[in-house]
């Protein structure tokens, strides 16, 4: 369980999530110039697309994981728009 913020498992999960998001930032930074250049070779564009898809999957997993750790909204609280 990672419910205990200070637990070893919770810290490990946080570190893994941070590493995944940092990797996504790095991959995005490397992919943008490649994708902006119309002369980029197909294989490089395809490779960049695959890595970006992996990073997006990781980022969505992190968002879902962090969202599930948020406390449930209180009755009568702020309503979503």
PDB file of N, CA and C in Angstrom:
ATOM      1  N   UNK A   1       0.835  -1.191   0.000  1.00  0.00           N
ATOM      2  CA  UNK A   1       0.000   0.000   0.000  1.00  0.00           C
ATOM      3  C   UNK A   1       0.870   1.240   0.000  1.00  0.00           C
ATOM      4  N   UNK A   2       0.432   2.236  -0.734  1.00  0.00           N
ATOM      5  CA  UNK A   2       1.165   3.495  -0.759  1.00  0.00           C
ATOM      6  C   UNK A   2       0.357   4.606  -0.112  1.00  0.00           C
ATOM      7  N   UNK A   3      -0.618   4.231   0.734  1.00  0.00           N
ATOM      8  CA  UNK A   3      -1.452   5.229   1.398  1.00  0.00           C
ATOM      9  C   UNK A   3      -0.666   6.062   2.405  1.00  0.00           C
ATOM     10  N   UNK A   4       0.336   5.469   3.030  1.00  0.00           N
ATOM     11  CA  UNK A   4       1.152   6.177   4.013  1.00  0.00           C
ATOM     12  C   UNK A   4       2.197   7.001   3.268  1.00  0.00           C
ATOM     13  N   UNK A   5       2.062   8.332   3.305  1.00  0.00           N
ATOM     14  CA  UNK A   5       2.934   9.230   2.550  1.00  0.00           C
ATOM     15  C   UNK A   5       4.416   9.000   2.834  1.00  0.00           C
ATOM     16  N   UNK A   6       4.751   8.642   4.035  1.00  0.00           N
ATOM     17  CA  UNK A   6       6.155   8.505   4.394  1.00  0.00           C
ATOM     18  C   UNK A   6       6.706   7.107   4.226  1.00  0.00           C
ATOM     19  N   UNK A   7       5.881   6.165   3.787  1.00  0.00           N
ATOM     20  CA  UNK A   7       6.362   4.789   3.688  1.00  0.00           C
ATOM     21  C   UNK A   7       7.398   4.644   2.578  1.00  0.00           C
ATOM     22  N   UNK A   8       8.192   3.621   2.696  1.00  0.00           N
ATOM     23  CA  UNK A   8       9.227   3.354   1.699  1.00  0.00           C
ATOM     24  C   UNK A   8       8.599   3.133   0.321  1.00  0.00           C
ATOM     25  N   UNK A   9       7.516   2.383   0.282  1.00  0.00           N
ATOM     26  CA  UNK A   9       6.849   2.106  -0.990  1.00  0.00           C
ATOM     27  C   UNK A   9       6.271   3.380  -1.596  1.00  0.00           C
ATOM     28  N   UNK A  10       5.709   4.234  -0.773  1.00  0.00           N
ATOM     29  CA  UNK A  10       5.150   5.497  -1.246  1.00  0.00           C
ATOM     30  C   UNK A  10       6.247   6.391  -1.820  1.00  0.00           C
ATOM     31  N   UNK A  11       7.370   6.464  -1.137  1.00  0.00           N
ATOM     32  CA  UNK A  11       8.490   7.267  -1.636  1.00  0.00           C
ATOM     33  C   UNK A  11       9.032   6.707  -2.939  1.00  0.00           C
ATOM     34  N   UNK A  12       9.110   5.389  -3.029  1.00  0.00           N
ATOM     35  CA  UNK A  12       9.576   4.748  -4.252  1.00  0.00           C
ATOM     36  C   UNK A  12       8.620   5.046  -5.409  1.00  0.00           C
ATOM     37  N   UNK A  13       7.317   4.977  -5.156  1.00  0.00           N
ATOM     38  CA  UNK A  13       6.326   5.287  -6.187  1.00  0.00           C
ATOM     39  C   UNK A  13       6.449   6.735  -6.625  1.00  0.00           C
ATOM     40  N   UNK A  14       6.632   7.640  -5.680  1.00  0.00           N
ATOM     41  CA  UNK A  14       6.797   9.062  -6.013  1.00  0.00           C
ATOM     42  C   UNK A  14       8.046   9.289  -6.861  1.00  0.00           C
ATOM     43  N   UNK A  15       9.128   8.606  -6.514  1.00  0.00           N
ATOM     44  CA  UNK A  15      10.375   8.744  -7.270  1.00  0.00           C
ATOM     45  C   UNK A  15      10.208   8.196  -8.690  1.00  0.00           C
ATOM     46  N   UNK A  16       9.518   7.086  -8.829  1.00  0.00           N
ATOM     47  CA  UNK A  16       9.277   6.507 -10.151  1.00  0.00           C
ATOM     48  C   UNK A  16       8.415   7.433 -10.992  1.00  0.00           C
ATOM     49  N   UNK A  17       7.364   7.981 -10.391  1.00  0.00           N
ATOM     50  CA  UNK A  17       6.506   8.923 -11.110  1.00  0.00           C
ATOM     51  C   UNK A  17       7.300  10.147 -11.554  1.00  0.00           C
ATOM     52  N   UNK A  18       8.135  10.674 -10.690  1.00  0.00           N
ATOM     53  CA  UNK A  18       8.948  11.845 -11.031  1.00  0.00           C
ATOM     54  C   UNK A  18       9.903  11.512 -12.178  1.00  0.00           C
ATOM     55  N   UNK A  19      10.490  10.334 -12.157  1.00  0.00           N
ATOM     56  CA  UNK A  19      11.399   9.920 -13.228  1.00  0.00           C
ATOM     57  C   UNK A  19      10.648   9.774 -14.552  1.00  0.00           C
ATOM     58  N   UNK A  20       9.442   9.212 -14.502  1.00  0.00           N
ATOM     59  CA  UNK A  20       8.650   9.059 -15.720  1.00  0.00           C
ATOM     60  C   UNK A  20       8.296  10.417 -16.317  1.00  0.00           C
ATOM     61  N   UNK A  21       7.902  11.358 -15.480  1.00  0.00           N
ATOM     62  CA  UNK A  21       7.547  12.683 -15.977  1.00  0.00           C
ATOM     63  C   UNK A  21       8.782  13.427 -16.487  1.00  0.00           C
ATOM     64  N   UNK A  22       9.914  13.268 -15.831  1.00  0.00           N
ATOM     65  CA  UNK A  22      11.149  13.900 -16.298  1.00  0.00           C
ATOM     66  C   UNK A  22      11.562  13.325 -17.658  1.00  0.00           C
ATOM     67  N   UNK A  23      11.400  12.032 -17.822  1.00  0.00           N
ATOM     68  CA  UNK A  23      11.701  11.405 -19.111  1.00  0.00           C
ATOM     69  C   UNK A  23      10.789  11.953 -20.194  1.00  0.00           C
ATOM     70  N   UNK A  24       9.519  12.148 -19.871  1.00  0.00           N
ATOM     71  CA  UNK A  24       8.573  12.697 -20.847  1.00  0.00           C
ATOM     72  C   UNK A  24       8.994  14.093 -21.288  1.00  0.00           C
ATOM     73  N   UNK A  25       9.432  14.908 -20.358  1.00  0.00           N
ATOM     74  CA  UNK A  25       9.890  16.264 -20.693  1.00  0.00           C
ATOM     75  C   UNK A  25      11.093  16.184 -21.625  1.00  0.00           C
ATOM     76  N   UNK A  26      12.014  15.292 -21.328  1.00  0.00           N
ATOM     77  CA  UNK A  26      13.213  15.141 -22.149  1.00  0.00           C
ATOM     78  C   UNK A  26      12.860  14.636 -23.552  1.00  0.00           C
ATOM     79  N   UNK A  27      12.021  13.616 -23.638  1.00  0.00           N
ATOM     80  CA  UNK A  27      11.624  13.064 -24.939  1.00  0.00           C
ATOM     81  C   UNK A  27      10.893  14.115 -25.762  1.00  0.00           C
ATOM     82  N   UNK A  28      10.009  14.862 -25.126  1.00  0.00           N
ATOM     83  CA  UNK A  28       9.287  15.917 -25.839  1.00  0.00           C
ATOM     84  C   UNK A  28      10.259  16.964 -26.389  1.00  0.00           C
ATOM     85  N   UNK A  29      11.226  17.348 -25.581  1.00  0.00           N
ATOM     86  CA  UNK A  29      12.222  18.323 -26.029  1.00  0.00           C
ATOM     87  C   UNK A  29      13.035  17.831 -27.214  1.00  0.00           C
ATOM     88  N   UNK A  30      13.341  16.544 -27.242  1.00  0.00           N
ATOM     89  CA  UNK A  30      14.082  15.979 -28.356  1.00  0.00           C
ATOM     90  C   UNK A  30      13.200  15.764 -29.584  1.00  0.00           C
ATOM     91  N   UNK A  31      11.936  15.470 -29.372  1.00  0.00           N
ATOM     92  CA  UNK A  31      11.034  15.155 -30.481  1.00  0.00           C
ATOM     93  C   UNK A  31      10.556  16.395 -31.223  1.00  0.00           C
ATOM     94  N   UNK A  32      10.374  17.490 -30.518  1.00  0.00           N
ATOM     95  CA  UNK A  32       9.823  18.693 -31.170  1.00  0.00           C
ATOM     96  C   UNK A  32      10.608  19.143 -32.397  1.00  0.00           C
ATOM     97  N   UNK A  33      11.924  19.321 -32.302  1.00  0.00           N
ATOM     98  CA  UNK A  33      12.658  19.752 -33.502  1.00  0.00           C
ATOM     99  C   UNK A  33      12.542  18.738 -34.643  1.00  0.00           C
ATOM    100  N   UNK A  34      12.563  17.474 -34.293  1.00  0.00           N
ATOM    101  CA  UNK A  34      12.431  16.423 -35.292  1.00  0.00           C
ATOM    102  C   UNK A  34      11.077  16.499 -35.989  1.00  0.00           C
ATOM    103  N   UNK A  35      10.035  16.691 -35.213  1.00  0.00           N
ATOM    104  CA  UNK A  35       8.689  16.756 -35.778  1.00  0.00           C
ATOM    105  C   UNK A  35       8.441  18.068 -36.518  1.00  0.00           C
ATOM    106  N   UNK A  36       9.127  19.129 -36.126  1.00  0.00           N
ATOM    107  CA  UNK A  36       8.980  20.423 -36.799  1.00  0.00           C
ATOM    108  C   UNK A  36       9.668  20.451 -38.162  1.00  0.00           C
ATOM    109  N   UNK A  37      10.630  19.581 -38.362  1.00  0.00           N
ATOM    110  CA  UNK A  37      11.405  19.571 -39.605  1.00  0.00           C
ATOM    111  C   UNK A  37      10.739  18.654 -40.631  1.00  0.00           C
ATOM    112  N   UNK A  38      10.185  19.223 -41.712  1.00  0.00           N
ATOM    113  CA  UNK A  38       9.512  18.386 -42.708  1.00  0.00           C
ATOM    114  C   UNK A  38      10.467  17.426 -43.420  1.00  0.00           C
ATOM    115  N   UNK A  39      11.769  17.647 -43.314  1.00  0.00           N
ATOM    116  CA  UNK A  39      12.739  16.769 -43.964  1.00  0.00           C
ATOM    117  C   UNK A  39      13.198  15.619 -43.060  1.00  0.00           C
ATOM    118  N   UNK A  40      12.642  15.525 -41.859  1.00  0.00           N
ATOM    119  CA  UNK A  40      13.038  14.447 -40.952  1.00  0.00           C
ATOM    120  C   UNK A  40      12.703  13.089 -41.556  1.00  0.00           C
ATOM    121  N   UNK A  41      13.630  12.145 -41.452  1.00  0.00           N
ATOM    122  CA  UNK A  41      13.374  10.808 -42.002  1.00  0.00           C
ATOM    123  C   UNK A  41      12.191  10.122 -41.306  1.00  0.00           C
ATOM    124  N   UNK A  42      11.435   9.377 -42.070  1.00  0.00           N
ATOM    125  CA  UNK A  42      10.248   8.679 -41.575  1.00  0.00           C
ATOM    126  C   UNK A  42      10.571   7.813 -40.361  1.00  0.00           C
ATOM    127  N   UNK A  43      11.660   7.061 -40.420  1.00  0.00           N
ATOM    128  CA  UNK A  43      11.965   6.150 -39.312  1.00  0.00           C
ATOM    129  C   UNK A  43      12.222   6.910 -38.015  1.00  0.00           C
ATOM    130  N   UNK A  44      12.851   8.085 -38.119  1.00  0.00           N
ATOM    131  CA  UNK A  44      13.104   8.879 -36.917  1.00  0.00           C
ATOM    132  C   UNK A  44      11.807   9.470 -36.370  1.00  0.00           C
ATOM    133  N   UNK A  45      10.940   9.924 -37.272  1.00  0.00           N
ATOM    134  CA  UNK A  45       9.644  10.464 -36.842  1.00  0.00           C
ATOM    135  C   UNK A  45       8.816   9.360 -36.185  1.00  0.00           C
ATOM    136  N   UNK A  46       8.823   8.180 -36.795  1.00  0.00           N
ATOM    137  CA  UNK A  46       8.069   7.049 -36.229  1.00  0.00           C
ATOM    138  C   UNK A  46       8.612   6.687 -34.846  1.00  0.00           C
ATOM    139  N   UNK A  47       9.932   6.631 -34.716  1.00  0.00           N
ATOM    140  CA  UNK A  47      10.547   6.314 -33.431  1.00  0.00           C
ATOM    141  C   UNK A  47      10.154   7.352 -32.382  1.00  0.00           C
ATOM    142  N   UNK A  48      10.210   8.617 -32.760  1.00  0.00           N
ATOM    143  CA  UNK A  48       9.820   9.687 -31.835  1.00  0.00           C
ATOM    144  C   UNK A  48       8.355   9.536 -31.433  1.00  0.00           C
ATOM    145  N   UNK A  49       7.502   9.214 -32.399  1.00  0.00           N
ATOM    146  CA  UNK A  49       6.083   9.015 -32.097  1.00  0.00           C
ATOM    147  C   UNK A  49       5.855   7.878 -31.118  1.00  0.00           C
ATOM    148  N   UNK A  50       6.582   6.797 -31.302  1.00  0.00           N
ATOM    149  CA  UNK A  50       6.450   5.660 -30.382  1.00  0.00           C
ATOM    150  C   UNK A  50       6.899   6.029 -28.975  1.00  0.00           C
ATOM    151  N   UNK A  51       8.025   6.738 -28.867  1.00  0.00           N
ATOM    152  CA  UNK A  51       8.509   7.154 -27.540  1.00  0.00           C
ATOM    153  C   UNK A  51       7.548   8.143 -26.892  1.00  0.00           C
ATOM    154  N   UNK A  52       6.991   9.061 -27.695  1.00  0.00           N
ATOM    155  CA  UNK A  52       6.018  10.014 -27.153  1.00  0.00           C
ATOM    156  C   UNK A  52       4.771   9.288 -26.661  1.00  0.00           C
ATOM    157  N   UNK A  53       4.325   8.274 -27.389  1.00  0.00           N
ATOM    158  CA  UNK A  53       3.164   7.501 -26.961  1.00  0.00           C
ATOM    159  C   UNK A  53       3.443   6.777 -25.641  1.00  0.00           C
ATOM    160  N   UNK A  54       4.649   6.243 -25.486  1.00  0.00           N
ATOM    161  CA  UNK A  54       5.030   5.596 -24.221  1.00  0.00           C
ATOM    162  C   UNK A  54       5.008   6.603 -23.076  1.00  0.00           C
ATOM    163  N   UNK A  55       5.560   7.791 -23.335  1.00  0.00           N
ATOM    164  CA  UNK A  55       5.595   8.826 -22.302  1.00  0.00           C
ATOM    165  C   UNK A  55       4.188   9.297 -21.942  1.00  0.00           C
ATOM    166  N   UNK A  56       3.323   9.409 -22.941  1.00  0.00           N
ATOM    167  CA  UNK A  56       1.941   9.806 -22.671  1.00  0.00           C
ATOM    168  C   UNK A  56       1.246   8.751 -21.818  1.00  0.00           C
ATOM    169  N   UNK A  57       1.461   7.489 -22.124  1.00  0.00           N
ATOM    170  CA  UNK A  57       0.867   6.410 -21.321  1.00  0.00           C
ATOM    171  C   UNK A  57       1.359   6.490 -19.873  1.00  0.00           C
ATOM    172  N   UNK A  58       2.660   6.741 -19.699  1.00  0.00           N
ATOM    173  CA  UNK A  58       3.202   6.879 -18.343  1.00  0.00           C
ATOM    174  C   UNK A  58       2.595   8.087 -17.628  1.00  0.00           C
ATOM    175  N   UNK A  59       2.487   9.216 -18.326  1.00  0.00           N
ATOM    176  CA  UNK A  59       1.931  10.425 -17.713  1.00  0.00           C
ATOM    177  C   UNK A  59       0.469  10.220 -17.323  1.00  0.00           C
ATOM    178  N   UNK A  60      -0.286   9.518 -18.162  1.00  0.00           N
ATOM    179  CA  UNK A  60      -1.683   9.228 -17.824  1.00  0.00           C
ATOM    180  C   UNK A  60      -1.775   8.306 -16.614  1.00  0.00           C
ATOM    181  N   UNK A  61      -0.862   7.349 -16.535  1.00  0.00           N
ATOM    182  CA  UNK A  61      -0.829   6.437 -15.382  1.00  0.00           C
ATOM    183  C   UNK A  61      -0.515   7.217 -14.108  1.00  0.00           C
ATOM    184  N   UNK A  62       0.427   8.158 -14.188  1.00  0.00           N
ATOM    185  CA  UNK A  62       0.773   8.994 -13.037  1.00  0.00           C
ATOM    186  C   UNK A  62      -0.431   9.837 -12.629  1.00  0.00           C
ATOM    187  N   UNK A  63      -1.095  10.463 -13.617  1.00  0.00           N
ATOM    188  CA  UNK A  63      -2.257  11.299 -13.306  1.00  0.00           C
ATOM    189  C   UNK A  63      -3.364  10.481 -12.659  1.00  0.00           C
ATOM    190  N   UNK A  64      -3.601   9.288 -13.164  1.00  0.00           N
ATOM    191  CA  UNK A  64      -4.640   8.429 -12.589  1.00  0.00           C
ATOM    192  C   UNK A  64      -4.263   8.017 -11.170  1.00  0.00           C
ATOM    193  N   UNK A  65      -3.008   7.662 -10.981  1.00  0.00           N
ATOM    194  CA  UNK A  65      -2.545   7.252  -9.661  1.00  0.00           C
ATOM    195  C   UNK A  65      -2.664   8.391  -8.654  1.00  0.00           C
ATOM    196  N   UNK A  66      -2.224   9.572  -9.052  1.00  0.00           N
ATOM    197  CA  UNK A  66      -2.290  10.727  -8.154  1.00  0.00           C
ATOM    198  C   UNK A  66      -3.731  11.140  -7.907  1.00  0.00           C
ATOM    199  N   UNK A  67      -4.562  11.036  -8.931  1.00  0.00           N
ATOM    200  CA  UNK A  67      -5.978  11.378  -8.780  1.00  0.00           C
ATOM    201  C   UNK A  67      -6.678  10.453  -7.807  1.00  0.00           C
ATOM    202  N   UNK A  68      -6.298   9.170  -7.818  1.00  0.00           N
ATOM    203  CA  UNK A  68      -6.947   8.227  -6.905  1.00  0.00           C
ATOM    204  C   UNK A  68      -6.524   8.462  -5.463  1.00  0.00           C
ATOM    205  N   UNK A  69      -5.423   9.195  -5.262  1.00  0.00           N
ATOM    206  CA  UNK A  69      -4.965   9.494  -3.901  1.00  0.00           C
ATOM    207  C   UNK A  69      -5.592  10.758  -3.333  1.00  0.00           C
ATOM    208  N   UNK A  70      -6.316  11.506  -4.186  1.00  0.00           N
ATOM    209  CA  UNK A  70      -6.968  12.721  -3.696  1.00  0.00           C
ATOM    210  C   UNK A  70      -8.145  12.354  -2.811  1.00  0.00           C
ATOM    211  N   UNK A  71      -8.394  13.139  -1.782  1.00  0.00           N
ATOM    212  CA  UNK A  71      -9.554  12.845  -0.931  1.00  0.00           C
ATOM    213  C   UNK A  71     -10.854  13.051  -1.708  1.00  0.00           C
ATOM    214  N   UNK A  72     -11.857  12.281  -1.337  1.00  0.00           N
ATOM    215  CA  UNK A  72     -13.169  12.413  -1.979  1.00  0.00           C
ATOM    216  C   UNK A  72     -13.739  13.789  -1.646  1.00  0.00           C
ATOM    217  N   UNK A  73     -14.404  14.427  -2.621  1.00  0.00           N
ATOM    218  CA  UNK A  73     -14.991  15.740  -2.342  1.00  0.00           C
ATOM    219  C   UNK A  73     -16.086  15.620  -1.291  1.00  0.00           C
ATOM    220  N   UNK A  74     -16.180  16.643  -0.460  1.00  0.00           N
ATOM    221  CA  UNK A  74     -17.200  16.662   0.587  1.00  0.00           C
ATOM    222  C   UNK A  74     -18.562  17.001  -0.018  1.00  0.00           C
ATOM    223  N   UNK A  75     -19.602  16.481   0.579  1.00  0.00           N
ATOM    224  CA  UNK A  75     -20.961  16.817   0.132  1.00  0.00           C
ATOM    225  C   UNK A  75     -21.181  18.306   0.357  1.00  0.00           C
ATOM    226  N   UNK A  76     -21.763  18.951  -0.642  1.00  0.00           N
ATOM    227  CA  UNK A  76     -22.020  20.388  -0.530  1.00  0.00           C
ATOM    228  C   UNK A  76     -20.792  21.230  -0.813  1.00  0.00           C
ATOM    229  N   UNK A  77     -19.713  20.582  -1.285  1.00  0.00           N
ATOM    230  CA  UNK A  77     -18.496  21.319  -1.591  1.00  0.00           C
ATOM    231  C   UNK A  77     -18.628  22.053  -2.914  1.00  0.00           C
ATOM    232  N   UNK A  78     -17.524  22.447  -3.436  1.00  0.00           N
ATOM    233  CA  UNK A  78     -17.502  23.186  -4.697  1.00  0.00           C
ATOM    234  C   UNK A  78     -17.924  22.250  -5.823  1.00  0.00           C
ATOM    235  N   UNK A  79     -18.852  22.723  -6.627  1.00  0.00           N
ATOM    236  CA  UNK A  79     -19.347  21.917  -7.748  1.00  0.00           C
ATOM    237  C   UNK A  79     -18.460  22.125  -8.973  1.00  0.00           C
ATOM    238  N   UNK A  80     -18.243  21.039  -9.748  1.00  0.00           N
ATOM    239  CA  UNK A  80     -17.484  21.207 -10.986  1.00  0.00           C
ATOM    240  C   UNK A  80     -18.266  22.055 -11.973  1.00  0.00           C
ATOM    241  N   UNK A  81     -17.543  22.770 -12.807  1.00  0.00           N
ATOM    242  CA  UNK A  81     -18.187  23.619 -13.814  1.00  0.00           C
ATOM    243  C   UNK A  81     -18.597  22.834 -15.010  1.00  0.00           C
TER     244      UNK A  81
END
